[in-house]
Amino acid sequence: ENFTEQWTAWAHAHGAITRNQAHGSPANLIDIYAAVDIPEIEGFGLSDFGIKGLRTDPGMTRKNYSDLSMLKYASSAAHITGKRLVSSETFTWLTEHFRTSLSQMKPDLDLMFCAGVNRMFFHGTCYSPKDDPWPGWRFYASVDMSPTNTIWRDAGMLTGYIEFCQQRLQEGEPDNDFLVLLPVRNMWRGNLDNRLMLFDINTMDRKAPEFIASILKIDSLGYDCDYISEKYLLTTSFINGKLQTAAGTRYSALVLPGNCIMSDAVKAHIKRLKHQGAQIIYDIDAQALAKCAKAEELRTLLGMKMIRRKIGEGYRYFVSNLTPNDVRENITLAATGSKVEMSLRSGESCFIDATANGSTIVTYPVSTLQPRNCQLSVVNCQLLTDLTNNKWSLRFIESQPTIDQEISIDGLKTWEALPVDSLSELMGTGVYETSFSLSADDVAGGSYRIDLGDVRESARVFVNDTYIGCAWCVPFTLDFNGVLHEGMNKIRIEVTNLPANRIAAYDRRGIKWRKFNEINVVDINYKRTSYADWTPVPSGLNSYVQLYKISK
């Protein structure tokens, strides 16, 4: 009332809109987020989902304080007030500087999408003079998504994925099951030792543990929800069998978590709603929830993270397999009763579009950005050839330092450990090439899958000089057809690594690259640091390359 609403009104009077990260404020976060045009949440750290094949970097990451319950504050405020966009500051301190891969970004990005975010911003992209020597100007906090980072070469795959998802998630309307009253009075009462209580991200697990547990329980039971404040609950009505906010967003019931402390006015309003026929659920009562809404088997049976939106007369699902398990199950969609065979490997994501009568279901394998019918997502693969132990050539392009020689290797190896000067500190792109023979039966019909195993960090693949795609996230596989032939075939894999080995060499040599005089570049614990003692990070193809024939 004293700042945010006035600021938004002033911006509107001047033809502008407002975007705000409300977390860290001392007031009810829903009210502060809702007072701007675009509520914006923040990711802070790296989530550990245990995704199969995803690189880990022990000691070089920090816990993600922005779990599902935290991410939903901004989207809840947008949903209950009818705002189309939910923003995010994305990838803040995902890892230590110079060590963030594209593959590490996708899981936390997917979690944000599942929490309702549909308009993300990178943290961060530093502006640096073009003629400034590498690494250019660097902000104190990671990550660096800019042309000075080696991963920028294939970052278009990530940004294409973001564009693909955001376009679809900005369409339609939210379709969450329940409203949950944010028990802010309980939070205040539980923290009486501090006269100024700030709802900052990294302390919410201490200030609201019961509420967080309630939200995660609702998710595990198969439902989705939006938070609502007392202010917005007082303008919520019961219309045609549903709770409806003043902005027109509809819900099946109101959940009052735990021993929820409320004002007398809110108690009276809830009593009126209940008298009119509204469903009021006290605490997280599984049976009561099940009477009001259908649980999503995507959550209860498969453990998927997901969000559902209403699109005209149908529904759109975004689903991400943020588990260590590959899934292949028949499930029923709660919104339509449609049957669908889900096939998602660990780390994969998809869209499902379902008509209201359940007659049409389409999925989008968003890692390749090419739509395909759901039934085609289930594949059986037969190994054609294992190229791991082939003789390979390795040369380097767009690299620092420049390496002119071509190296022959017996079997795949990452390049930082090869006995060649400067490879342990090289950043850039290594080109692996080999040949292999296929029979007439091998190339008779069908499609193919190339499995690159453990890629450090992204790989463009060419088969017989035809580009078939870029593997940038787990699983590092690409499906293709039409380019293999009987006899000898060749494959070229352009692998781009991280700049970690290069910056470590700079610090060992005492090269001055830090530009600023204040906090400057610090580590994940906000301490000044040197990277001189870093051991070389694996760079290139770190396991195997296998070619499969696909049958559907």
GROMACS .gro file of C-alpha atoms in nm, residues 189-356:
model
  168
  189ARG     CA    1   0.380  -1.586   1.539
  190GLY     CA    2   0.652  -1.847   1.500
  191ASN     CA    3   0.920  -1.583   1.452
  192LEU     CA    4   0.849  -1.332   1.730
  193ASP     CA    5   1.218  -1.285   1.807
  194ASN     CA    6   1.252  -1.064   1.498
  195ARG     CA    7   1.053  -0.740   1.484
  196LEU     CA    8   1.115  -0.716   1.109
  197MET     CA    9   1.051  -1.056   0.954
  198LEU     CA   10   1.172  -1.083   0.596
  199PHE     CA   11   1.047  -1.365   0.375
  200ASP     CA   12   1.378  -1.428   0.201
  201ILE     CA   13   1.436  -1.742  -0.002
  202ASN     CA   14   1.721  -1.892   0.197
  203THR     CA   15   1.533  -1.887   0.531
  204MET     CA   16   1.185  -1.999   0.426
  205ASP     CA   17   1.261  -2.358   0.526
  206ARG     CA   18   1.301  -2.233   0.884
  207LYS     CA   19   1.014  -1.983   0.883
  208ALA     CA   20   0.750  -2.198   0.715
  209PRO     CA   21   0.844  -2.569   0.745
  210GLU     CA   22   0.486  -2.685   0.811
  211PHE     CA   23   0.351  -2.492   0.513
  212ILE     CA   24   0.624  -2.626   0.284
  213ALA     CA   25   0.544  -2.981   0.398
  214SER     CA   26   0.175  -2.920   0.324
  215ILE     CA   27   0.242  -2.801  -0.031
  216LEU     CA   28   0.475  -3.091  -0.109
  217LYS     CA   29   0.215  -3.331   0.035
  218ILE     CA   30  -0.054  -3.190  -0.196
  219ASP     CA   31   0.184  -3.244  -0.489
  220SER     CA   32   0.265  -3.601  -0.385
  221LEU     CA   33  -0.106  -3.682  -0.362
  222GLY     CA   34  -0.143  -3.585  -0.727
  223TYR     CA   35  -0.285  -3.233  -0.713
  224ASP     CA   36  -0.179  -2.875  -0.783
  225CYS     CA   37  -0.265  -2.559  -0.596
  226ASP     CA   38  -0.225  -2.184  -0.579
  227TYR     CA   39  -0.167  -1.984  -0.263
  228ILE     CA   40  -0.408  -1.707  -0.166
  229SER     CA   41  -0.381  -1.430   0.093
  230GLU     CA   42  -0.656  -1.310   0.324
  231LYS     CA   43  -0.695  -0.998   0.109
  232TYR     CA   44  -0.772  -1.194  -0.206
  233LEU     CA   45  -0.972  -1.464  -0.029
  234LEU     CA   46  -1.214  -1.194   0.093
  235THR     CA   47  -1.299  -1.116  -0.272
  236THR     CA   48  -1.338  -1.483  -0.370
  237SER     CA   49  -1.690  -1.610  -0.441
  238PHE     CA   50  -1.866  -1.944  -0.484
  239ILE     CA   51  -2.013  -1.957  -0.836
  240ASN     CA   52  -2.154  -2.257  -1.024
  241GLY     CA   53  -2.000  -2.513  -0.794
  242LYS     CA   54  -1.650  -2.363  -0.786
  243LEU     CA   55  -1.457  -2.108  -0.586
  244GLN     CA   56  -1.382  -1.815  -0.812
  245THR     CA   57  -1.140  -1.531  -0.747
  246ALA     CA   58  -1.229  -1.175  -0.842
  247ALA     CA   59  -1.020  -1.223  -1.159
  248GLY     CA   60  -1.227  -1.526  -1.261
  249THR     CA   61  -0.983  -1.810  -1.181
  250ARG     CA   62  -1.171  -2.116  -1.057
  251TYR     CA   63  -1.082  -2.384  -0.801
  252SER     CA   64  -1.244  -2.697  -0.659
  253ALA     CA   65  -1.188  -2.624  -0.290
  254LEU     CA   66  -1.010  -2.412  -0.030
  255VAL     CA   67  -0.743  -2.580   0.183
  256LEU     CA   68  -0.663  -2.443   0.530
  257PRO     CA   69  -0.324  -2.595   0.620
  258GLY     CA   70  -0.263  -2.700   0.980
  259ASN     CA   71  -0.385  -2.480   1.262
  260CYS     CA   72  -0.425  -2.181   1.032
  261ILE     CA   73  -0.455  -1.851   1.218
  262MET     CA   74  -0.699  -1.611   1.047
  263SER     CA   75  -0.864  -1.277   1.108
  264ASP     CA   76  -1.227  -1.271   1.221
  265ALA     CA   77  -1.330  -1.126   0.884
  266VAL     CA   78  -1.169  -1.417   0.698
  267LYS     CA   79  -1.327  -1.672   0.930
  268ALA     CA   80  -1.668  -1.518   0.867
  269HIS     CA   81  -1.614  -1.515   0.490
  270ILE     CA   82  -1.508  -1.880   0.488
  271LYS     CA   83  -1.820  -1.964   0.688
  272ARG     CA   84  -2.036  -1.789   0.427
  273LEU     CA   85  -1.861  -1.970   0.141
  274LYS     CA   86  -1.912  -2.303   0.314
  275HIS     CA   87  -2.281  -2.226   0.373
  276GLN     CA   88  -2.316  -2.153  -0.001
  277GLY     CA   89  -2.174  -2.495  -0.084
  278ALA     CA   90  -1.800  -2.434  -0.119
  279GLN     CA   91  -1.570  -2.718  -0.019
  280ILE     CA   92  -1.342  -2.624   0.273
  281ILE     CA   93  -1.067  -2.875   0.355
  282TYR     CA   94  -0.895  -2.859   0.693
  283ASP     CA   95  -0.530  -2.960   0.693
  284ILE     CA   96  -0.409  -3.195   0.418
  285ASP     CA   97  -0.688  -3.451   0.426
  286ALA     CA   98  -0.624  -3.698   0.144
  287GLN     CA   99  -0.981  -3.829   0.142
  288ALA     CA  100  -1.128  -3.478   0.134
  289LEU     CA  101  -0.896  -3.377  -0.150
  290ALA     CA  102  -0.997  -3.685  -0.349
  291LYS     CA  103  -1.367  -3.598  -0.313
  292CYS     CA  104  -1.307  -3.256  -0.469
  293ALA     CA  105  -1.064  -3.327  -0.755
  294LYS     CA  106  -0.911  -3.614  -0.950
  295ALA     CA  107  -0.549  -3.686  -0.876
  296GLU     CA  108  -0.308  -3.691  -1.169
  297GLU     CA  109  -0.153  -4.034  -1.218
  298LEU     CA  110   0.144  -3.859  -1.378
  299ARG     CA  111   0.226  -3.754  -1.022
  300THR     CA  112   0.097  -4.040  -0.810
  301LEU     CA  113   0.208  -4.335  -1.025
  302LEU     CA  114   0.508  -4.195  -1.210
  303GLY     CA  115   0.642  -3.924  -0.978
  304MET     CA  116   0.648  -3.670  -1.260
  305LYS     CA  117   0.652  -3.294  -1.213
  306MET     CA  118   0.385  -3.127  -1.426
  307ILE     CA  119   0.152  -2.836  -1.479
  308ARG     CA  120  -0.188  -2.833  -1.649
  309ARG     CA  121  -0.348  -2.543  -1.834
  310LYS     CA  122  -0.693  -2.498  -1.987
  311ILE     CA  123  -0.670  -2.435  -2.361
  312GLY     CA  124  -1.010  -2.355  -2.509
  313GLU     CA  125  -1.219  -2.671  -2.470
  314GLY     CA  126  -0.912  -2.885  -2.406
  315TYR     CA  127  -0.609  -2.907  -2.180
  316ARG     CA  128  -0.234  -2.880  -2.213
  317TYR     CA  129   0.011  -3.061  -1.989
  318PHE     CA  130   0.380  -2.992  -1.949
  319VAL     CA  131   0.549  -3.295  -1.793
  320SER     CA  132   0.909  -3.341  -1.682
  321ASN     CA  133   1.069  -3.660  -1.556
  322LEU     CA  134   1.278  -3.516  -1.273
  323THR     CA  135   1.350  -3.861  -1.130
  324PRO     CA  136   1.633  -4.116  -1.167
  325ASN     CA  137   1.394  -4.357  -1.342
  326ASP     CA  138   1.289  -4.411  -1.702
  327VAL     CA  139   0.910  -4.448  -1.717
  328ARG     CA  140   0.691  -4.638  -1.959
  329GLU     CA  141   0.338  -4.672  -1.830
  330ASN     CA  142  -0.024  -4.637  -1.932
  331ILE     CA  143  -0.189  -4.359  -1.733
  332THR     CA  144  -0.514  -4.165  -1.732
  333LEU     CA  145  -0.523  -3.787  -1.752
  334ALA     CA  146  -0.736  -3.642  -1.473
  335ALA     CA  147  -0.870  -3.352  -1.678
  336THR     CA  148  -1.020  -3.557  -1.962
  337GLY     CA  149  -1.008  -3.924  -1.865
  338SER     CA  150  -0.789  -3.982  -2.170
  339LYS     CA  151  -0.561  -4.285  -2.174
  340VAL     CA  152  -0.203  -4.222  -2.275
  341GLU     CA  153   0.108  -4.437  -2.289
  342MET     CA  154   0.382  -4.230  -2.129
  343SER     CA  155   0.743  -4.300  -2.222
  344LEU     CA  156   0.992  -4.058  -2.073
  345ARG     CA  157   1.352  -4.127  -1.990
  346SER     CA  158   1.512  -3.971  -1.683
  347GLY     CA  159   1.555  -3.599  -1.752
  348GLU     CA  160   1.316  -3.587  -2.049
  349SER     CA  161   1.011  -3.363  -2.079
  350CYS     CA  162   0.708  -3.337  -2.304
  351PHE     CA  163   0.380  -3.161  -2.374
  352ILE     CA  164   0.048  -3.341  -2.394
  353ASP     CA  165  -0.249  -3.173  -2.563
  354ALA     CA  166  -0.582  -3.338  -2.487
  355THR     CA  167  -0.925  -3.247  -2.618
  356ALA     CA  168  -1.214  -3.223  -2.376
   0.00000   0.00000   0.00000
